[in-house]
Structures are given as structure tokens and as C-alpha cells.
Coordinates of C-alpha atoms in Angstrom, one line a residue:
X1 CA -53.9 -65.4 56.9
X2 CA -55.5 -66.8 59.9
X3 CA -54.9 -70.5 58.6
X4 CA -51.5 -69.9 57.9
X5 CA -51.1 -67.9 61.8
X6 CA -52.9 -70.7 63.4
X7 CA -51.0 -73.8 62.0
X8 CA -48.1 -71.9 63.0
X9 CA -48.8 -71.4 66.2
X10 CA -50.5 -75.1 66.3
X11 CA -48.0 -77.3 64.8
X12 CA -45.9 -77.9 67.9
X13 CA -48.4 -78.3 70.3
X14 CA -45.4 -78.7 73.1
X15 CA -44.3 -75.5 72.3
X16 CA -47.6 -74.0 72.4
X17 CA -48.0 -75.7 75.8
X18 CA -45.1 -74.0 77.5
X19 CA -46.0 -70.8 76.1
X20 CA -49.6 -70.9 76.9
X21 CA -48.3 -71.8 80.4
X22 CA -45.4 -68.9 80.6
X23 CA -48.3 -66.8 79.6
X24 CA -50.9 -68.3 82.2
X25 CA -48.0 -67.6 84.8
X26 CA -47.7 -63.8 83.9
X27 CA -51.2 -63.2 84.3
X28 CA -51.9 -65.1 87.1
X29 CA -48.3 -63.1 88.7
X30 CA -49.9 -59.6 87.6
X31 CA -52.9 -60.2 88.8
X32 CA -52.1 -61.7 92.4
X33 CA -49.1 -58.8 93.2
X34 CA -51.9 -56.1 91.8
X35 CA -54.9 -57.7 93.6
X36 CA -53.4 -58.2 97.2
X37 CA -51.4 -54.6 97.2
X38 CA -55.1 -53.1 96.3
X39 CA -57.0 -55.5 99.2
X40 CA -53.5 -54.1 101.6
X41 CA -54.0 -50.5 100.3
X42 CA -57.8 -50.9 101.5
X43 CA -57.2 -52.1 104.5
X44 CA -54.7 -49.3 105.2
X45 CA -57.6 -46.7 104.0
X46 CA -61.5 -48.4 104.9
X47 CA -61.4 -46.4 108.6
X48 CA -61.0 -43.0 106.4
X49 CA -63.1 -44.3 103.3
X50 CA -65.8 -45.8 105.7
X51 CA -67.0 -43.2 107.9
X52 CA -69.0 -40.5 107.3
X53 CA -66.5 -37.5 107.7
X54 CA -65.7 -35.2 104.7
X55 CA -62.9 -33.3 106.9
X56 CA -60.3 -35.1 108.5
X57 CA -58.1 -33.0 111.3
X58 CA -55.1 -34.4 112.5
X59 CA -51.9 -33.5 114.1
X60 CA -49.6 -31.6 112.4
X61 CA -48.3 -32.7 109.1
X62 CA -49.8 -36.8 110.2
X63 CA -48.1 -39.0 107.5
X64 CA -50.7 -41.6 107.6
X65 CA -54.6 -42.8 109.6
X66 CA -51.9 -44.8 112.3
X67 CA -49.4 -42.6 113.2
X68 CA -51.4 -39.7 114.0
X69 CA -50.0 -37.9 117.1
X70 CA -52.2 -36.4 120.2
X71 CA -53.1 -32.7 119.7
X72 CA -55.3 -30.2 122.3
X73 CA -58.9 -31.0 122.4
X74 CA -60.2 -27.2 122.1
X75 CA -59.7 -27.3 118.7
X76 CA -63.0 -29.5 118.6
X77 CA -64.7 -26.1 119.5
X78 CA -62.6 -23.7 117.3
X79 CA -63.8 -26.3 114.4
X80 CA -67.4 -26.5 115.5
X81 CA -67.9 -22.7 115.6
X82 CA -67.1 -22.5 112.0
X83 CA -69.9 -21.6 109.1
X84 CA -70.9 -24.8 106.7
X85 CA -69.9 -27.5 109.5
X86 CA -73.2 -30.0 110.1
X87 CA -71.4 -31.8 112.8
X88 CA -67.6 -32.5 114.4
X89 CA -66.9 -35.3 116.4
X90 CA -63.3 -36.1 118.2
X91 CA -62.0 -40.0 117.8
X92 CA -59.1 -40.9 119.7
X93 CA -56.6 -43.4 118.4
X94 CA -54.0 -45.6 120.0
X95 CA -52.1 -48.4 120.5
X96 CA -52.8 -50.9 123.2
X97 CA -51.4 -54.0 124.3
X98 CA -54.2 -56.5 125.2
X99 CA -52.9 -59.8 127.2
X100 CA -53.8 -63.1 125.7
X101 CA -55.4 -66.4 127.2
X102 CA -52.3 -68.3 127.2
X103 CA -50.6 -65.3 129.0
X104 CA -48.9 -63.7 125.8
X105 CA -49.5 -60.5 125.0
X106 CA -50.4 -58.7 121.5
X107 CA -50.7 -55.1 120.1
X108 CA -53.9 -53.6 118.7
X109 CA -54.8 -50.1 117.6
X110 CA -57.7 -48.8 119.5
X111 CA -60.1 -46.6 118.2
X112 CA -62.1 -44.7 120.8
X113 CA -65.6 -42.7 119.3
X114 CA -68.5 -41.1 120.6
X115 CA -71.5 -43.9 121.5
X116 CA -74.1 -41.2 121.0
X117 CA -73.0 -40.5 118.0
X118 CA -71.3 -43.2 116.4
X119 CA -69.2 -41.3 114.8
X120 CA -66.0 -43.3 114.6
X121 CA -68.0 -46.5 115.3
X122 CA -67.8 -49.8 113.5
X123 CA -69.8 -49.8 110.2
X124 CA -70.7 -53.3 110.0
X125 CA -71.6 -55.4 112.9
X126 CA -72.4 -59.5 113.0
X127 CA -73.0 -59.2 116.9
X128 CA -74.2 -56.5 119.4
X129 CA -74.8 -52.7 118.8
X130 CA -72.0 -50.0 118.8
X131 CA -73.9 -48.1 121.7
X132 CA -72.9 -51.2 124.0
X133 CA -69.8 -49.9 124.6
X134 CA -71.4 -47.2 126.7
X135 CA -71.3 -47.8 130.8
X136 CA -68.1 -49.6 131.3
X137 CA -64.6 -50.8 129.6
X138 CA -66.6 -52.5 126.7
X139 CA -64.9 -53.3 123.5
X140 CA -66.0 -54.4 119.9
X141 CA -63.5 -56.8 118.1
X142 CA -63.5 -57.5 114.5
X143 CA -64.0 -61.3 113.4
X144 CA -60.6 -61.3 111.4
X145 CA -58.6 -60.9 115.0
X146 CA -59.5 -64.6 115.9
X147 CA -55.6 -65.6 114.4
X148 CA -54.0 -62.9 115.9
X149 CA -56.1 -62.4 119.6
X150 CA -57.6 -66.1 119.6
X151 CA -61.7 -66.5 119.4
X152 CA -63.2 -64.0 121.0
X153 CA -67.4 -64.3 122.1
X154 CA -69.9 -62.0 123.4
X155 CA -68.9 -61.4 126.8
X156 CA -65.4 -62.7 126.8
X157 CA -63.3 -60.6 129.2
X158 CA -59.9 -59.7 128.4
X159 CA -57.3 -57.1 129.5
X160 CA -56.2 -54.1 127.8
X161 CA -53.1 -52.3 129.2
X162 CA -53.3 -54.4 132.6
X163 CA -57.5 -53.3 132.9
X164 CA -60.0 -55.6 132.5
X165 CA -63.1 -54.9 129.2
X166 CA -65.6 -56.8 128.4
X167 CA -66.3 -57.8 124.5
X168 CA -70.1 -56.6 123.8
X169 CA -69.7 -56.6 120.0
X170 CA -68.2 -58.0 117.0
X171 CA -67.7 -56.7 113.3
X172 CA -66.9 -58.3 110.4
X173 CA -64.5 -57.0 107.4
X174 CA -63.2 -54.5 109.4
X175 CA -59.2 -55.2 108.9
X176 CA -56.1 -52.8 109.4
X177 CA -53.0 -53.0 107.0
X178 CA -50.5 -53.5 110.4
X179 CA -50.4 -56.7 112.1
X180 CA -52.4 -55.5 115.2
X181 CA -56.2 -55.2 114.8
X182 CA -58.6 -52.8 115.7
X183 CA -60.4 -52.7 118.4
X184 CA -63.4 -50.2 119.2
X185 CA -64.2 -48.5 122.5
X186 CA -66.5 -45.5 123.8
X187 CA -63.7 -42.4 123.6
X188 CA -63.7 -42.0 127.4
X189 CA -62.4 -45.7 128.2
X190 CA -60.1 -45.2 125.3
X191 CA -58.8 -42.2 126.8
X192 CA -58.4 -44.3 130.0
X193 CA -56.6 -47.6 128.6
X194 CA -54.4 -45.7 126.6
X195 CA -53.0 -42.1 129.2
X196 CA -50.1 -42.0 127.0
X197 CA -52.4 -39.9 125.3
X198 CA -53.3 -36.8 127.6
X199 CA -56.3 -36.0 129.6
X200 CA -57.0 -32.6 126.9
X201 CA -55.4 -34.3 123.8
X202 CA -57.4 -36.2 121.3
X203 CA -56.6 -37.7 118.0
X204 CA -58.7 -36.6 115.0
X205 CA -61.3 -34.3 115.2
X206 CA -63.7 -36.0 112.2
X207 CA -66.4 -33.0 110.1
X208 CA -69.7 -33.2 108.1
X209 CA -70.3 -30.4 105.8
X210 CA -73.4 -29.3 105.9
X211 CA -76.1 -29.5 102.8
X212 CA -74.9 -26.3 100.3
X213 CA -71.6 -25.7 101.6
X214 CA -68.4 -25.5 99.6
X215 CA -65.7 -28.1 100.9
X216 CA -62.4 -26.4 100.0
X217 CA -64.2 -23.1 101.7
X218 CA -64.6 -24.9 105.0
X219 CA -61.3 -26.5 104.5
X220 CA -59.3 -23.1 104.2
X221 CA -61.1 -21.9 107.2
X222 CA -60.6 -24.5 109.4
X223 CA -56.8 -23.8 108.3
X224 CA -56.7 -20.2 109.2
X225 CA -58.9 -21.2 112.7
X226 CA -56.7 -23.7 113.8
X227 CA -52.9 -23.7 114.0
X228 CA -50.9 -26.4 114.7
X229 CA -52.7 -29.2 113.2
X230 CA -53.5 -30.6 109.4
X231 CA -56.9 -30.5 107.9
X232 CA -57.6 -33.1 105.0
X233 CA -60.5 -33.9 103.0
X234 CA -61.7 -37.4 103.0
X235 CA -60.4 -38.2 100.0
X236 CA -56.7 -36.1 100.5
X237 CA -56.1 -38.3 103.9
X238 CA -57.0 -41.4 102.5
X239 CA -54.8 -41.0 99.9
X240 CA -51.8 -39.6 101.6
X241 CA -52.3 -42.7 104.0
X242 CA -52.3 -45.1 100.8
X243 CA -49.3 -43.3 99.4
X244 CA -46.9 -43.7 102.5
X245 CA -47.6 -47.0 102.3
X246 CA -46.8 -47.7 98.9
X247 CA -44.0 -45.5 98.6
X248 CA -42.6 -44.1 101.9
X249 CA -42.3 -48.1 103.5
X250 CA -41.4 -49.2 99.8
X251 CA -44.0 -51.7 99.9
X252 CA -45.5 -50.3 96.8
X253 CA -42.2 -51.0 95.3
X254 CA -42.1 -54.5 96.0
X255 CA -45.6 -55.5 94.5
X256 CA -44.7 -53.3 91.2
X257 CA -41.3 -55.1 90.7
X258 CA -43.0 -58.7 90.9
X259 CA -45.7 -58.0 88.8
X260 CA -43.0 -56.1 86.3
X261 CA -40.6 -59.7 86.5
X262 CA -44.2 -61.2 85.5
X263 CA -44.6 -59.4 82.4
X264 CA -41.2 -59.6 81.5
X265 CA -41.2 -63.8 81.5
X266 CA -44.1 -63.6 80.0
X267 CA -42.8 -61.7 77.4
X268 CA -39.5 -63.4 76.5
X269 CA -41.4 -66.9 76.8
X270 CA -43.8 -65.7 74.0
X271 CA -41.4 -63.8 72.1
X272 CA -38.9 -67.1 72.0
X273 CA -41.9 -69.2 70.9
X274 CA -42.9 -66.5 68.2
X275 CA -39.0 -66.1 66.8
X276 CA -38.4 -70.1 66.7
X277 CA -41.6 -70.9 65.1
X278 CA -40.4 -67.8 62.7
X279 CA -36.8 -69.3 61.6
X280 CA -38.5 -72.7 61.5
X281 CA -40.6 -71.2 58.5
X282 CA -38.3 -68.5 57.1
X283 CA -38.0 -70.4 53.6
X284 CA -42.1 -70.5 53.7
X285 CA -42.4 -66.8 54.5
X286 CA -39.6 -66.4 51.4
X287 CA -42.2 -68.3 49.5
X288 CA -44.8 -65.9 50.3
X289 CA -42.2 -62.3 49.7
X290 CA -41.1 -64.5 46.4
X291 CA -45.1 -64.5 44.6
X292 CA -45.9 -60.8 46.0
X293 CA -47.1 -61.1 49.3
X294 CA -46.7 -57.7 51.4
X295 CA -44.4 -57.4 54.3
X296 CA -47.7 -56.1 56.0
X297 CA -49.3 -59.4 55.4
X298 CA -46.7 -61.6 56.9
X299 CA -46.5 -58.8 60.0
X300 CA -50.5 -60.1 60.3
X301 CA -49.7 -63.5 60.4
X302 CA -47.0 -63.4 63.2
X303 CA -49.1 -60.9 64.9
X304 CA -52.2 -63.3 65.1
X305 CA -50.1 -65.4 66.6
X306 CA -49.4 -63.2 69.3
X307 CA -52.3 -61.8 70.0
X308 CA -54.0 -66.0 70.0
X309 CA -51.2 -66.3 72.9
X310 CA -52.4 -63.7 74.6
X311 CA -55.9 -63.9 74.4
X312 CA -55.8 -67.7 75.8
X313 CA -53.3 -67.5 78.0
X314 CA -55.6 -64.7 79.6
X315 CA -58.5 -66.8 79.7
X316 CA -56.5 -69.4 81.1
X317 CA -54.6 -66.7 83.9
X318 CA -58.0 -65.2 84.7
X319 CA -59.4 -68.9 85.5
X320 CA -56.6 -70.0 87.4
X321 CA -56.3 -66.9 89.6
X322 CA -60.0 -67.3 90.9
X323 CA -59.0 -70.7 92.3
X324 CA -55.8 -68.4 93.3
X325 CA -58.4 -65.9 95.3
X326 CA -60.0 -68.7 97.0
X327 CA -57.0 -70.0 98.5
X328 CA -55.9 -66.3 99.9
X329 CA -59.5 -65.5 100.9
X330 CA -59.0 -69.0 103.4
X331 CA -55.5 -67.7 104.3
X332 CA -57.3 -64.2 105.3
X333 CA -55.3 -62.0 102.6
X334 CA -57.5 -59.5 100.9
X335 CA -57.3 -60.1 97.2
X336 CA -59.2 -57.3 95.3
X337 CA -59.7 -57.5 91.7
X338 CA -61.9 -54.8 90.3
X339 CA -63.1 -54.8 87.1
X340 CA -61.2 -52.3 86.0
X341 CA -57.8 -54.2 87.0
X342 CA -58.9 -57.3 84.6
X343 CA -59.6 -54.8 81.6
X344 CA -56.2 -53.5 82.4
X345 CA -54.2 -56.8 82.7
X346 CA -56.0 -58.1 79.4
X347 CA -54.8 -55.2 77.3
X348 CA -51.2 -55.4 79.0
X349 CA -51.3 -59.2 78.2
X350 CA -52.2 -58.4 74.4
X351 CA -49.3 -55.7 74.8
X352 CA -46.8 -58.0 76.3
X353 CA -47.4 -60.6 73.3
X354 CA -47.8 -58.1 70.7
X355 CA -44.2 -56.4 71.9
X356 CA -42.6 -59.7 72.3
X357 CA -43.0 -60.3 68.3
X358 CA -41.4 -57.5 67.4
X359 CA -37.6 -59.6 67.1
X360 CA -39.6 -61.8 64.4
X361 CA -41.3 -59.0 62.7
X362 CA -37.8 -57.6 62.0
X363 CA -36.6 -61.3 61.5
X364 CA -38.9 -61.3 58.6
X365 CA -38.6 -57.6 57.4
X366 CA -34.9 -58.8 56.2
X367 CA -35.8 -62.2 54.2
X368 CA -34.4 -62.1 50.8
X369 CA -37.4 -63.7 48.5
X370 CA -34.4 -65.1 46.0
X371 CA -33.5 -67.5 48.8
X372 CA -36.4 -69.9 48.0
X373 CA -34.2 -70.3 44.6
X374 CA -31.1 -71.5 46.3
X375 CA -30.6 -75.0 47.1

């Protein structure tokens, strides 16, 4: 059976070519459109994911981490005089225009925390200390900003909202899904640069649940304490920010229907190669019907042939993308492929072969064995 499969599949090698290359393309398709809507949906998601908060409060009904509206500060006290809270801290967030060395201007989102604390801070620094941003307007730029803002160094000055900071820190892999990137601040020059905001207003009031304590019980009475706003656990913010994303702004939509068009090319390239090679050899399959061979068995030889496509166009899909991830790693795209996506886009390979030989299989289910007789 697998001789029989194999020289099938084998005998036109250009055929076997452009399949293997039709296949080669789906995978590669799948996994690029999954992998950078994964590295976008972290991006949208690593403030929440990254900090140590288990509570999130926000304003009211706050669709997402960067729309979140100014609410009253007192509510940082209501929260804190609650039973199973370790710690609350406030963060302020907002966006900021910071003026550029050749005179242009460019948005960021400004995140403003507690120094003491750190709460709210960067996670990962490659220069200076969060509790530099104490004593002044000091600001901590990610590395990733250098296309957007221009390279920034320890002790560059630029302007934020027409007012002079001073850069005392740089973090790495700290990106945001918008095209204006964070930048970190103590929560009183935040509250400065950006006035929009309200002397008594702050942003998100971030909580630790202390050692014992039930989260949903410290969740329902942060609810009935404090009206007017939207408590979320860690976990319920980050993914209501990752699902306005992907389906409020539609751009969930778009990555989905690319990597759909993949599997379908992929599927009608394999499933022409499968139903020519068929007809090619209906008198041969005849043969087989005519001396007692099984329906079943012939169904095993067309579906080796499929599952052979898949397996090495895989292999071939999974090579090519890592070249692929190189080139968007230099471009500064996040591309994230867990191992759980390339289990997922193996099976759905084997699937999308195995489905397209289903016009053969039916091909073959109607071959008359007395045909081999006629001339």
C-alpha cells in the first residue's frame, strides 16, 4: 500500500513540487497571521499580565488597558479599608505628546506609578533603576521607541506636553499594541504633564490579595464599596482588553480571514494534485477493485498520499517560517509561536490534506472494476 501511495505521489515530481510548495505556503500563511496577532494581542495585554496586581479597578465599564477614563481618587481608600487586600496602589494613565529632535512631534501613552512602590513600574530594565524617576520630571523609555521617538540615552532631555524630563532609564521588551509607546514617570509628574486628567482623579487603582484570601470575595466587595467604577480580576481585564481588540476594532477578523484564505489554497492545491494523480490511475485502481481489493484499501492509498503532503509540506512551512520570524523580529514585529500553535497548525495541515482527498476518495468509490475489460 505504501509503495503503491508513494509512487503515486512520486511519479510527477513537478506536480509534487508545486504541491509541496502550495502546501509550504499555507503553513507558512497560518503560521505568520496566527503568530503576529498573538505577539499584537501581547503587546495589547503585557502592562496587565506583567504586574503584580490580582484586582484591576477602572472607570466605569473601561473597554480596554488604553482607554480607561479618570475616576475620583478616594476610592483608593474605600478599596484599601477592605478585608483580604495586602496592598492597593493608584497608576495614572495618559496620553502625551512628546516633541521630537527635528521639531516633530509624536504621541505616547504615559504610565505614571508609585517610585516607592513600584507598583506600575517597568519590569525589565537594561539601564537605570525605576526609583530614578523620583525628584524631578524623569522618564523611563523602552528600547523599541528608538523608530518611533529616535535614539534616546541616559540623560537625554526631551519635552513632554511643552515641559522639559529628563531620560534616567530604559527598558527593554516593553511594547504597546498602538503606535505610541510607553513611557514611565513617578505618578505625581504624570499627573503634572498630563492636567487633562484632574488634580483628585486617577486612572486604575491596582490590588494584591493578601495570602488566604478568596479573590471573587474581595472582588464582590470591592463592588458593593465602590460605585461608579469596574473591578476586574487580572485575568478578566486582560482578556476583555485582548477581546476589543480582536473583535470590537475587527482586527481579529482580519488575521482569521488570511490564515482561513491559507488553508483554503492549500487545500484545493493538494486536493487538485490528489484528484489528477487519481484519474491518471483510474484503470490501475480498476485493476485493484477487479482482483478483490477493498474500497478501504484504495481509500489508504490516496490517503497516504495526503497525509505524505502534509507531513512535508509541514516540515518544510515550519523551516521556512523561522527564517520568516527572523525577518519580522529585525522589522520589530512580535511574532509569537508557542508550542501549542505548531501542534495546532500540524494537525490542521494533516486535516486540510486529509479533507482535500475526499473528491478522489468518491472518485474512486464509483469505479466500475469491469472497465479494466473494455478496450
Amino acid at each position: 500500500m505504501v509503495s503503491i501511495a508513494r509512487k503515486n505521489l512520486f511519479h510527477d515530481k513537478i506536480r509534487f513540487i508545486i504541491t509541496l510548495i502550495g502546501v509550504t505556503f499555507s503553513v507558512v500563511l497560518i503560521f505568520a497571521q496566527v503568530g503576529v496577532y498573538l505577539g499584537f494581542m501581547g503587546n495589547a495585554s503585557n502592562i496587565i499580565d506583567n504586574l503584580p496586581a490580582d484586582i484591576w479597578v477602572t472607570s466605569k465599564d473601561s473597554p480596554n488597558f488604553d482607554w480607561s477614563q479618570p475616576f475620583p481618587e478616594g476610592n483608593l481608600n474605600k478599596a484599601k479599608g477592605i478585608r483580604g487586600i495586602e496592598w492597593a496602589e493608584k497608576m495614572v494613565f495618559a496620553w502625551a505628546m512628546m516633541k521630537l529632535p527635528n521639531g516633530g512631534t509624536e504621541q505616547v501613552e504615559m504610565i505614571g506609578f508609585n517610585p516607592n512602590s513600584g507598583i506600575g513600574a517597568p519590569w525589565s530594565m537594561k539601564e537605570g533603576s525605576v526609583k530614578d524617576v523620583k525628584g524631578g520630571k524623569h522618564i523611563i523609555v523602552d528600547e523599541s521607541v528608538y523608530k518611533k521617538l529616535g535614539e534616546i540615552r541616559m540623560g537625554d532631555s526631551r519635552e513632554i506636553m511643552n515641559k522639559k524630563v529628563k531620560v534616567v532609564g530604559i527598558s527593554k521588551g516593553i511594547k504597546s499594541l498602538t503606535t505610541a509607546p510607553y513611557v514611565f514617570t513617578s505618578y505625581d509628574t504624570a499627573k503634572e504633564l498630563a492636567s487633562y486628567i484632574g488634580e483628585n482623579h486617577t486612572s486604575f487603582i491596582l490590588i494584591k490579595v493578601a495570602g488566604g484570601s478568596d479573590k471573587k470575595d474581595v472582588v464582590r466587595m470591592l463592588k458593593e464599596r465602590l460605585p461608579g467604577v469596574s473591578v476586574y480580576t487580572k485575568e478578566e481585564f486582560s482578556y476583555r482588553t485582548r477581546y476589543y481588540w480582536t473583535v470590537s476594532t475587527g482586527m481579529g477578523m482580519g488575521f482569521l480571514i488570511t490564515a482561513f484564505l491559507g488553508f483554503i489554497i492549500g487545500m484545493v492545491i493538494v486536493g487538485q494534485t490528489i484528484y489528477t494523480s487519481t484519474v491518471e490511475h483510474i484503470r490501475e485502481f480498476g485493476t485493484l477493485k477487479a482482483i478483490g481489493a477493498k474500497n478501504s484499501f484504495i481509500y489508504r492509498i490516496i490517503l497516504e498520499q495526503a497525509v505524505v503532503n502534509a507531513v512535508i509540506g509541514y516540515i518544510t512551512g515550519f523551516i521556512a517560517m523561522k527564517f520568516l520570524l527572523k525577518g519580522y523580529q529585525k522589522t520589530g514585529i512580535d511574532m509569537v509561536i508557542p508550542e501549542y500553535l505548531m501542534v495546532s497548525v500540524f494537525f490542521l495541515t494533516v486535516l486540510m490534506c486529509v479533507s482535500a482527498s475526499v473528491i478522489s476518495i468518491r472518485k474512486v468509490t464509483k469505479i466500475d472494476p469491469v472497465m479494466v475489460f473494455r478496450t
